[in-house]
Coordinates of C-alpha atoms and ligand atoms in Angstrom, one line a residue:
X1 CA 110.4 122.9 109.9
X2 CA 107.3 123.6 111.9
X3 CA 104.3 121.5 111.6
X4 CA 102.2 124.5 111.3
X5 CA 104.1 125.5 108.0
X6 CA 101.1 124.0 105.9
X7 CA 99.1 125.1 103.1
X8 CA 96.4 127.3 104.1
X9 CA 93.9 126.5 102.2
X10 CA 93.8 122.1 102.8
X11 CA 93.8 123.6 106.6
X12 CA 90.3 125.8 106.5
X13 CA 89.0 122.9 104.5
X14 CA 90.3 120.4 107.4
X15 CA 89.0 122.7 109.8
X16 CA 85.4 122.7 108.0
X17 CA 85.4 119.1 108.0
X18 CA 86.6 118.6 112.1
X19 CA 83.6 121.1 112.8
X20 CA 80.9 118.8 113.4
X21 CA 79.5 121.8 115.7
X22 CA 79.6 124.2 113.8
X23 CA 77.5 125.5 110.7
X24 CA 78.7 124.3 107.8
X25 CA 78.1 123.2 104.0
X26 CA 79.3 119.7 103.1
X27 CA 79.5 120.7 99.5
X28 CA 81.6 124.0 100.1
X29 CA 84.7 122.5 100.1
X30 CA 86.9 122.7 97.7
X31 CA 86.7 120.3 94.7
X32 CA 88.7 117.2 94.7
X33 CA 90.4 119.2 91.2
X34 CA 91.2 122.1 92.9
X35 CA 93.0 120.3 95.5
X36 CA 95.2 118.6 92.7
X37 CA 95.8 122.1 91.3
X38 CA 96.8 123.4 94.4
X39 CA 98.9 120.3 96.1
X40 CA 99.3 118.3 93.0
X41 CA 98.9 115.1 94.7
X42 CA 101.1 112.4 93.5
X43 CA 98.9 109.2 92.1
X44 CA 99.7 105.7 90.6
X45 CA 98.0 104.3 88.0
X46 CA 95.8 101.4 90.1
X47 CA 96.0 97.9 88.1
X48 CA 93.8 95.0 88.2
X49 CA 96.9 93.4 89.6
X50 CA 97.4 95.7 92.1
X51 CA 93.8 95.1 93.6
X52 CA 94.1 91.3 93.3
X53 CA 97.1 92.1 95.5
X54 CA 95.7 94.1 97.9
X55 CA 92.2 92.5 98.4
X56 CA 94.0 89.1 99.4
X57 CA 95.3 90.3 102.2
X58 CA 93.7 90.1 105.4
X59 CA 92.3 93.5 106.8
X60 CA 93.5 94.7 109.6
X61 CA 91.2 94.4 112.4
X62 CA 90.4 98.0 113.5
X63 CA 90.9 98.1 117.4
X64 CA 90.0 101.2 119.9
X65 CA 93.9 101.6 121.1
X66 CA 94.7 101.7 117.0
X67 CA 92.9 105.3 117.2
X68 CA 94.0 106.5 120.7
X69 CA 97.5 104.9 121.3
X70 CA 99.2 107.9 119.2
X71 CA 97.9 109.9 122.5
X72 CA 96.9 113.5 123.5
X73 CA 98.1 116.6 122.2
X74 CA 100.5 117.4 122.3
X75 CA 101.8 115.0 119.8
X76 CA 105.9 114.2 119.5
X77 CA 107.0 114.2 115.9
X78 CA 107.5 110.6 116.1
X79 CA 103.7 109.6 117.6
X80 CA 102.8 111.4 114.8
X81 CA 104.9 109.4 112.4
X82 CA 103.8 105.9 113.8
X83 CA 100.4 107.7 113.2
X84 CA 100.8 108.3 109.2
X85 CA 102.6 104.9 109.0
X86 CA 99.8 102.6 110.4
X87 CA 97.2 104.4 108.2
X88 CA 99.1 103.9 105.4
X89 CA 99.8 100.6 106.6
X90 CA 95.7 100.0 106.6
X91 CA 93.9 102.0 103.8
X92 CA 95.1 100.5 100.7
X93 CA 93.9 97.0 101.3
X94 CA 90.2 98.4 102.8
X95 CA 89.8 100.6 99.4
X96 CA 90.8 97.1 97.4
X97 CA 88.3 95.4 99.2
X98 CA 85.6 98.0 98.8
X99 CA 86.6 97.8 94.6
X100 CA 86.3 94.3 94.8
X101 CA 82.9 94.5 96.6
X102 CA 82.0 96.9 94.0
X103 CA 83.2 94.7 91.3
X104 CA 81.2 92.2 92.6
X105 CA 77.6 93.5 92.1
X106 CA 75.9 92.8 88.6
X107 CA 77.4 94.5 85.8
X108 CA 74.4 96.4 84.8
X109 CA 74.6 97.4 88.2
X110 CA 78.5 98.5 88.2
X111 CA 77.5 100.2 84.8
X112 CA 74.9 102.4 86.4
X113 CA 76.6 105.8 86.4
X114 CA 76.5 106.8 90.0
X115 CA 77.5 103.4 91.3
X116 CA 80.3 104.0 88.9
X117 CA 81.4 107.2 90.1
X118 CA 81.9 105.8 93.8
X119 CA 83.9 102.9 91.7
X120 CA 85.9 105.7 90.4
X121 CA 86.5 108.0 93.2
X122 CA 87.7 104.2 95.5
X123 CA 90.5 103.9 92.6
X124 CA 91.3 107.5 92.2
X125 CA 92.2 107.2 96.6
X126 CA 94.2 103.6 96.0
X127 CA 95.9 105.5 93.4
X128 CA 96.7 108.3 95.8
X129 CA 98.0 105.6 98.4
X130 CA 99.4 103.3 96.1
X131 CA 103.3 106.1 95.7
X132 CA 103.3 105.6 99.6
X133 CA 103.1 102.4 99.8
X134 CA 107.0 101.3 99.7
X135 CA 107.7 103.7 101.8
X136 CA 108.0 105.0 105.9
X137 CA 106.9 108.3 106.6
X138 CA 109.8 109.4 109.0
X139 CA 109.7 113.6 107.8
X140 CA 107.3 116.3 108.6
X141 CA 107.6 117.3 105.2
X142 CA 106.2 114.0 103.9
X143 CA 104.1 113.9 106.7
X144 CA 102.0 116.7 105.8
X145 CA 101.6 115.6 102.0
X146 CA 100.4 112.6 103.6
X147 CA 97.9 114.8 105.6
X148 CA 96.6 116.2 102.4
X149 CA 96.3 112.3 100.7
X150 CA 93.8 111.8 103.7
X151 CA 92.4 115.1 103.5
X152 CA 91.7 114.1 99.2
X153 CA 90.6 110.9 100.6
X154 CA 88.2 112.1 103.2
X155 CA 86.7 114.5 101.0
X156 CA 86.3 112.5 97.8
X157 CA 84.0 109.9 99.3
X158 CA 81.6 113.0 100.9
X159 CA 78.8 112.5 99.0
X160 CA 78.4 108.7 98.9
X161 CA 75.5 108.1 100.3
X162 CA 73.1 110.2 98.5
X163 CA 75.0 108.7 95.4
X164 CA 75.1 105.5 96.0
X165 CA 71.1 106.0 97.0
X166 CA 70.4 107.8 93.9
X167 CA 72.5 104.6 92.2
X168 CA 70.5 102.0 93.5
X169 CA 67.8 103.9 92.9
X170 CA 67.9 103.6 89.5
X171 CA 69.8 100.4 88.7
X172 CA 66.3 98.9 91.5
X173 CA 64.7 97.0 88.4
X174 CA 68.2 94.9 87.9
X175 CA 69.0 93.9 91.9
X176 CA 66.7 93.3 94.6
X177 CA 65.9 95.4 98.1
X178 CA 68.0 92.5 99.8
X179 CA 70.6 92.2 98.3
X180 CA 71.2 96.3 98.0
X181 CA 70.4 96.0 101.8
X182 CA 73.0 93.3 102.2
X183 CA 75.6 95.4 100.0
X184 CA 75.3 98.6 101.6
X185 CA 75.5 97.1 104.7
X186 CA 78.3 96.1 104.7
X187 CA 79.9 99.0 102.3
X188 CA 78.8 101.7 104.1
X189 CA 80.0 99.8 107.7
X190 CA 83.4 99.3 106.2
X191 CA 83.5 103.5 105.0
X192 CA 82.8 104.1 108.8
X193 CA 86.1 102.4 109.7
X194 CA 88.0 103.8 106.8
X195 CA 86.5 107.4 106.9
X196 CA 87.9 107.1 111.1
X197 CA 90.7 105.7 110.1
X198 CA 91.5 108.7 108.0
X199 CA 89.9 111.2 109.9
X200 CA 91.8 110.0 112.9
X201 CA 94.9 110.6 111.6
X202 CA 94.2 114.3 110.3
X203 CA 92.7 115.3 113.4
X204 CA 96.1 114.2 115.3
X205 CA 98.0 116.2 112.5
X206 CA 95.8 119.2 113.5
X207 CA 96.3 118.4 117.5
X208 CA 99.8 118.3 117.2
X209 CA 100.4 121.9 116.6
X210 CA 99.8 124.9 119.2
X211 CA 96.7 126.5 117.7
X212 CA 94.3 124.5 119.4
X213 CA 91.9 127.6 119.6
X214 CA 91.0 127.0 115.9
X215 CA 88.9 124.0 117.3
X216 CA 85.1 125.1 118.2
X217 CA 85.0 122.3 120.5
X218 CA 87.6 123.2 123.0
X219 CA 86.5 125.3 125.9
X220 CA 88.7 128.6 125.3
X221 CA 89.6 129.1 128.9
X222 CA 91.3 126.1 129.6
X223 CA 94.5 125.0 127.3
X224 CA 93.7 121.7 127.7
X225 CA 91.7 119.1 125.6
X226 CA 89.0 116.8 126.4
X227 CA 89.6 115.5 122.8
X228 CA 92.0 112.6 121.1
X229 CA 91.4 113.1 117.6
X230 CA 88.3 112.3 116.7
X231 CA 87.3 111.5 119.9
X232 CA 85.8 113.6 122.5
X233 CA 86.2 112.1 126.0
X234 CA 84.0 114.6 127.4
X235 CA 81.6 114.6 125.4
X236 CA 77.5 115.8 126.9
X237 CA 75.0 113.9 124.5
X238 CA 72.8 116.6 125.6
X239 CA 75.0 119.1 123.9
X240 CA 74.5 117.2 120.5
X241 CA 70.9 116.4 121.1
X242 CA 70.1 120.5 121.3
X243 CA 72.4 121.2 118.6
X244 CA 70.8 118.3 116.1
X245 CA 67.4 119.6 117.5
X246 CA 68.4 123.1 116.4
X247 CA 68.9 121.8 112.6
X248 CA 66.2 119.1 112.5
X249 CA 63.7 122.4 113.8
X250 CA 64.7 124.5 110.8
X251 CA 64.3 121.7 108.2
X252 CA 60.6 120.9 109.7
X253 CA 59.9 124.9 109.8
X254 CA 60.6 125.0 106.3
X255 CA 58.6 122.4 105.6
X256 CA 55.9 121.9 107.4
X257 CA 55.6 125.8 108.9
X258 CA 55.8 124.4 112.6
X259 CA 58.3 122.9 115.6
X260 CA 57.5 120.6 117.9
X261 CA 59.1 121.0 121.0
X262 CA 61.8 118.5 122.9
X263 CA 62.8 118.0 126.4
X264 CA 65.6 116.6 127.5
X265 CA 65.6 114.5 131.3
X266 CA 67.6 111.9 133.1
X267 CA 71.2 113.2 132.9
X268 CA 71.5 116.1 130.9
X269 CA 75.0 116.4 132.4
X270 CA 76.3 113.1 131.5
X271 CA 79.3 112.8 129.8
X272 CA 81.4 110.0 128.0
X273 CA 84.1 109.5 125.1
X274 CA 82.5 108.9 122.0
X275 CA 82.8 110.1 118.6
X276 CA 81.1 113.4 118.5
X277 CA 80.6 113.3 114.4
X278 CA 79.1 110.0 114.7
X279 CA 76.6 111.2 117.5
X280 CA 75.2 113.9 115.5
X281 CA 74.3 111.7 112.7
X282 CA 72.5 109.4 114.4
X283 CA 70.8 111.7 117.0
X284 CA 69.9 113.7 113.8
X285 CA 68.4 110.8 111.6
X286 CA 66.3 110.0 114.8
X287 CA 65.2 113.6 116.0
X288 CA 63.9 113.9 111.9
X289 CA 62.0 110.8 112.3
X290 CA 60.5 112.0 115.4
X291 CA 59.5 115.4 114.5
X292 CA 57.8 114.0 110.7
X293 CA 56.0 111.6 112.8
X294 CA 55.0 114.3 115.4
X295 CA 53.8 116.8 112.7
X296 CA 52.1 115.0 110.5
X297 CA 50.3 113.1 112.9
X298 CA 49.2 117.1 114.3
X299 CA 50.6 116.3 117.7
X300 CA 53.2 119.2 117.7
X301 CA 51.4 119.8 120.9
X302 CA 53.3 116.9 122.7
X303 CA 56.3 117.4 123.3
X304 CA 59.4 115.3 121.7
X305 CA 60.9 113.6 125.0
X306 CA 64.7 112.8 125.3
X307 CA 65.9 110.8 128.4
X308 CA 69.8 110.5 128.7
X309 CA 70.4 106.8 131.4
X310 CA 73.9 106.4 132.0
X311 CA 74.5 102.9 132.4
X312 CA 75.7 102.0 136.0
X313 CA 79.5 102.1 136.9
X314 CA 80.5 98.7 137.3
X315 CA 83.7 97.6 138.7
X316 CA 83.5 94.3 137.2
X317 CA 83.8 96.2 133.9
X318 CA 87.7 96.5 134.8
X319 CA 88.6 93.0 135.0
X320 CA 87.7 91.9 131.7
X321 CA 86.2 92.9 128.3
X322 CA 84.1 90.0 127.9
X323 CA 82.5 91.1 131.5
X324 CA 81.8 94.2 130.2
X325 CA 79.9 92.8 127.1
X326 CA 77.6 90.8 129.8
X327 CA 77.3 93.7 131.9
X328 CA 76.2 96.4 129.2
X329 CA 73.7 93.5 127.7
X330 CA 72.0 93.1 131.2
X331 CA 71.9 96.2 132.3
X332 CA 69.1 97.2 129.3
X333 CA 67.4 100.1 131.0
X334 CA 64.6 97.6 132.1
X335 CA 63.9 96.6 128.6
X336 CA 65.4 93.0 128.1
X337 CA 64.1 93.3 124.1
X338 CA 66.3 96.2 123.4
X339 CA 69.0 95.3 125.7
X340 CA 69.1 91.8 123.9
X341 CA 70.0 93.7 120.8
X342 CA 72.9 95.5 121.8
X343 CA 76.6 94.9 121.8
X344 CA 76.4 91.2 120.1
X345 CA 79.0 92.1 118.0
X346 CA 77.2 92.2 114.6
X347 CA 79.6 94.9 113.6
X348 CA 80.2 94.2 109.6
X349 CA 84.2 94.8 108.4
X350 CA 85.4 94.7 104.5
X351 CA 84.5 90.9 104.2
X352 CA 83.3 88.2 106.3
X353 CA 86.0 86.5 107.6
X354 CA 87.1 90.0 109.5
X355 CA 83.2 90.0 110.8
X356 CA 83.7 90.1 114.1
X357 CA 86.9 91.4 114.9
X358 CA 86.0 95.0 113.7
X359 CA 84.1 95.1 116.9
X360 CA 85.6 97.5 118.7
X361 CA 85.7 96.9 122.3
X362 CA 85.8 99.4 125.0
X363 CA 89.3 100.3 126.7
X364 CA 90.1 99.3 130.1
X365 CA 88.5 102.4 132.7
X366 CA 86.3 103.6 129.7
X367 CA 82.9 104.6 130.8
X368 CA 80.1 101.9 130.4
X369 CA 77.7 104.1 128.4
X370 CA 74.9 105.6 128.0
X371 CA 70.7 104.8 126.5
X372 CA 69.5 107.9 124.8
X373 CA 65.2 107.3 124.5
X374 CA 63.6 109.4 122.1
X375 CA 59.9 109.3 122.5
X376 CA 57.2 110.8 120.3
X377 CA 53.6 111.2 120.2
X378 CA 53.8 110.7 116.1
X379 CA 51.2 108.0 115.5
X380 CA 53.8 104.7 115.9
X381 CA 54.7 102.5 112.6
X382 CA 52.2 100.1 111.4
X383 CA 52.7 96.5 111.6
X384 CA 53.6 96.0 107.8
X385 CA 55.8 98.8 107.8
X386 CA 57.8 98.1 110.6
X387 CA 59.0 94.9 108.7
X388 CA 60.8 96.9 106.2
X389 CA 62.2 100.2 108.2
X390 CA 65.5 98.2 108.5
X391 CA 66.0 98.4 104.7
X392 CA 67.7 100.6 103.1
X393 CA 65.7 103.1 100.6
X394 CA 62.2 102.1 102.5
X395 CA 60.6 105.3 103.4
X396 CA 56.8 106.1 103.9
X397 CA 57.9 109.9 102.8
X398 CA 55.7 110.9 100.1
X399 CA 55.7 114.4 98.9
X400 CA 52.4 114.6 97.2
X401 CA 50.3 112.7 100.5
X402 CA 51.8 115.6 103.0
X403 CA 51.5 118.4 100.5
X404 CA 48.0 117.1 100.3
X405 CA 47.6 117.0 104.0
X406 CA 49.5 120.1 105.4
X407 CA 48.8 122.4 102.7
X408 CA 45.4 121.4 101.1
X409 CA 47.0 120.0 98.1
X410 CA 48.2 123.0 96.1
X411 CA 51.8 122.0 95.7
X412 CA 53.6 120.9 92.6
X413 CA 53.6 116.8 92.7
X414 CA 56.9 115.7 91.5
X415 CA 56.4 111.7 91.6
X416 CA 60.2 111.8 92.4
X417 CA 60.4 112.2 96.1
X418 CA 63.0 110.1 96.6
X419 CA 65.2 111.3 93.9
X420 CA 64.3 115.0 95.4
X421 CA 65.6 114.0 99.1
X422 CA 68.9 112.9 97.8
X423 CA 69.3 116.3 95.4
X424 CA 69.2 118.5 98.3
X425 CA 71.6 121.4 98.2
X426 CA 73.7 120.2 101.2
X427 CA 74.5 116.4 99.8
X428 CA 73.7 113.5 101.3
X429 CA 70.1 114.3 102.0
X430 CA 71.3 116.1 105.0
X431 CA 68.9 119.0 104.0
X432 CA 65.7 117.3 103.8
X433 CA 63.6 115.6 106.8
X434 CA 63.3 112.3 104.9
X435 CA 62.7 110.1 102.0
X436 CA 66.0 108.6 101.1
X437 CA 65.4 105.7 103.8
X438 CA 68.8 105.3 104.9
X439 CA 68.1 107.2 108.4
X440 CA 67.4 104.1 110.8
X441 CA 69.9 101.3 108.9
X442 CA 72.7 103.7 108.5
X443 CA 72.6 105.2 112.2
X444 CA 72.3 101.7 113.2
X445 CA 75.6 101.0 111.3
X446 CA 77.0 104.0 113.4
X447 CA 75.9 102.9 116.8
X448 CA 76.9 99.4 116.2
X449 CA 80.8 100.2 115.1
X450 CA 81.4 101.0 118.8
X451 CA 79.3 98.0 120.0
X452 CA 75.8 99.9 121.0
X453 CA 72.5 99.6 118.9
X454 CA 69.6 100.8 118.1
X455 CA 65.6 99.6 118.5
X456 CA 62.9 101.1 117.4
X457 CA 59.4 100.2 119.8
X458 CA 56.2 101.3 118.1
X459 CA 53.3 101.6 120.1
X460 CA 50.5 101.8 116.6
X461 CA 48.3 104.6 116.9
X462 CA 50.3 106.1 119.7
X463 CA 54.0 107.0 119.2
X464 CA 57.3 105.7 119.1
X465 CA 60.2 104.9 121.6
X466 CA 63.6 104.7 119.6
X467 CA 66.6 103.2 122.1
X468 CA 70.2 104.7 121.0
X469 CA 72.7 103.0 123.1
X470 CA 76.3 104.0 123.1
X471 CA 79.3 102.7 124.6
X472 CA 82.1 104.7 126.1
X473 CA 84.8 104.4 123.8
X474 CA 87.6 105.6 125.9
X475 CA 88.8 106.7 129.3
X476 CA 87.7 110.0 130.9
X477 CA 90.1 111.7 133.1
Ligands
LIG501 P1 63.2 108.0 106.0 O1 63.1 108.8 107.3 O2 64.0 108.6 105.0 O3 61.8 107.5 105.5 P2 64.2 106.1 107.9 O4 65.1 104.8 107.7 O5 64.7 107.1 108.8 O6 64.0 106.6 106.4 O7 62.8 105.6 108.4 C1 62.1 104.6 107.7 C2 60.6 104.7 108.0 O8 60.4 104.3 109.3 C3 60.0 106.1 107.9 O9 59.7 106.4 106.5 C4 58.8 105.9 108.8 O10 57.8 105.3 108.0 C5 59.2 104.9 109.8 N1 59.6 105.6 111.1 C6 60.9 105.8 111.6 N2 60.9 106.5 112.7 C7 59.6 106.7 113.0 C8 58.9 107.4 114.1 N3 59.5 108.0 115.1 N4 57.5 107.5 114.0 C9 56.8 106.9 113.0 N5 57.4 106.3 111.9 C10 58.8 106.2 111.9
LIG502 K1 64.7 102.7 106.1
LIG503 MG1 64.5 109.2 108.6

């Protein structure tokens, strides 16, 4: 049986979600129901037992040459296999660790509706995983319903973070900003692994068969792929920087009437492996902060500057990881402040004990990296603000105070800014410019999975340099 034999439907939907590129609504998918109608996904019931179970074991420490070892495309049947079988070997105890998380916070917290619902949608996955869990994937056929458990997977947990903001939104009078902070540190660190994990695996699926031209990314004229799953070895940052300054333009035009403009300089031709879906979130959270700042401060006139510095090649980097680590840390773009942050390893797994081994470090021959400046003439973050920008859910955003000031006042005041970020049509507050708070923490989170960082200087009254550094992540060619 050919791989390509596969249900048409899960495979536009797959598409959709390996499209980072390209337009695209998060929420057009199909629903999690219709999938079961179509696939009719086989589930176990998930018992209290069964979590106990799973949560005491130790997590598997995600490592770099976990995601790339299954190879380029294209893919035997077997590299495929090994594939399916060490994600399955994986998910189930990170979902029972997440539900035990979960479990953890206050009850009246658990009990919140929302917070529930992500609850639900971690035990209606383990309950997915849980019929594969005796069992070796070792046929196509079960290969591709395994496809479609990651594909249920990926898709159920879409919409967790403007959930779980709207969540601890309401439940904010029972648990404090810390220790939401501290939760959904952690939580939303451990879905990055997990979502890679899965996503991983369904991009191989989708490598391994010959119509490679259903992939935006790929240059059409050459057969070949600059891409191993998820990861784009080739990838320009100045590519996603115009295509997240594209989107970030429209959601400002709509809602302020104007764009400021952005330059890019350094290396706009730099390119490195990294994670292309995890780039555009965090380039996108920092171009919106940029352009707020820039527009309601009037300075649209200034230019939004973007500076792409390669880290230097170092030789050194070969002989060891741990060299590497010292190199990247000293070689901070002539900023020791921000360079001091970076690459310490404060990457957060399922529990504490697996801390620091979810580091991932960089692959023998992978490319040192890069430091992305973004610098804007907005106005800079005030002293007792910039304690808190950190936290998740601290925003200045305030509907009423920028109606007031772009528009003279006359627009309807809602009182409920937040709550109207997170309801935006495209989920996950991806279609307004702020006001769920999540923007700098969460694209921190990002940066820090593969070891780089972000830090924020603020020059008060002036503007504000953001440093995004990012490690290479695997080997070009
Ligand atoms: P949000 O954008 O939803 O408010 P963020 O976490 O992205 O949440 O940012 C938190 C706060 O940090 C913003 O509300 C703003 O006050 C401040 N901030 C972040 N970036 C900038 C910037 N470039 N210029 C001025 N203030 C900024
Ligand atoms: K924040
Ligand atoms: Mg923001």
């Amino acid at each position: 049986m050919s791989i390509v034999q596969r249900p048409l439907v899960i495979q536009s939907q797959l598409i959709r979600q390996y499209c980072p590129l390209q337009t695209r609504t998060r929420n057009a998918g199909i629903s999690r129901r219709q999938l079961h109608q179509h696939h009719g996904l086989r589930t176990k019931t998930v018992t209290d037992e069964d979590i106990k179970r799973l949560a005491s074991r130790p997590l598997h420490p995600l490592t770099l040459a976990d995601l790339v070892k299954h190879g380029r495309p294209p893919l035997s049947a077997q590299a495929l296999f090994s594939s399916a079988n060490f994600t399955l070997s994986t998910l189930p105890t990170r979902l029972a660790h997440r539900i035990q998380s979960l479990r953890n916070l206050p009850f009246i917290v658990v009990s919140n509706p929302q917070i529930n619902k992500i609850h639900n949608n971690y035990i209606h996955s383990l309950s997915t995983l849980l019929p594969w869990a005796e069992q070796e994937i070792t046929t196509l056929e079960d290969e591709i319903k395994f496809t479609e458990v990651m594909a249920d997977l990926v898709q159920t947990h879409a919409n967790t973070i403007s959930i779980l903001a709207r969540g601890f939104l309401e439940a904010r009078k029972y648990i404090s900003p810390r220790e939401v902070t501290r939760f959904l540190d952690e939580h939303l660190r451990a879905r990055i692994g997990t979502r890679l994990i899965a996503e991983q695996h369904i991009a191989l699926h989708f490598s391994s068969q010959p119509h490679r031209e259903l992939s935006p990314h790929d240059d059409p004229s050459s057969p070949s792929t600059s891409w191993i799953g998820v990861i784009d070895t080739k990838l320009r940052p100045a590519s996603i920087v115009r295509h997240c300054e594209a989107t970030v333009s429209e959601l400002c035009e709509l809602k302020y009437g104007v764009r400021p403009h952005l330059t890019i300089n350094g290396e706009p031709e730099y390119a490195f492996a990294h994670v292309p879906v995890h780039l555009e979130y965090i380039i996108t959270e920092l171009l919106k902060n940029a352009f707020r700042a820039t527009v309601e401060r009037g300075m649209e006139r200034e230019p939004i500057e973007v500076t792409i510095a390669p880290l230097p090649e170092d030789p050194v980097c070969e002989e060891n990881e741990n060299t590497q680590h010292a190199h990247v840390t000293n070689a901070g773009q002539g900023n020791v402040d921000v360079a001091s942050k970076f690459f310490t390893g404060q990457d957060v797994a399922d529990n504490a004990s697996a801390t620091l081994s979810e580091t991932i470090r960089p692959l023998a021959h992978s490319t040192p990296g890069v430091t992305i400046r973004i610098r804007d003439r907005g106005g800079g973050i005030s002293p007792e603000n910039y304690e808190h920008i950190w936290d998740y859910s601290f925003t200045t955003f305030n509907e009423d105070q920028i109606s007031n000031s772009i528009s003279g006042g006359n627009r309807s005041s809602s009182g409920m800014d937040a709550l109207n970020a997170i309801s935006g049509a495209g989920g996950d507050g991806v279609n307004s410019l702020a006001g769920l708070g999540y923007g700098l923490p969460l694209g921190r989170a990002y940066a820090e999975y593969f070891g780089g960082g972000i830090a924020v200087q603020s020059m008060w009254g002036w503007g504000t340099d953001v440093y995004l550094s990012l490690r290479g992540v695997g080997m070009l060619e």
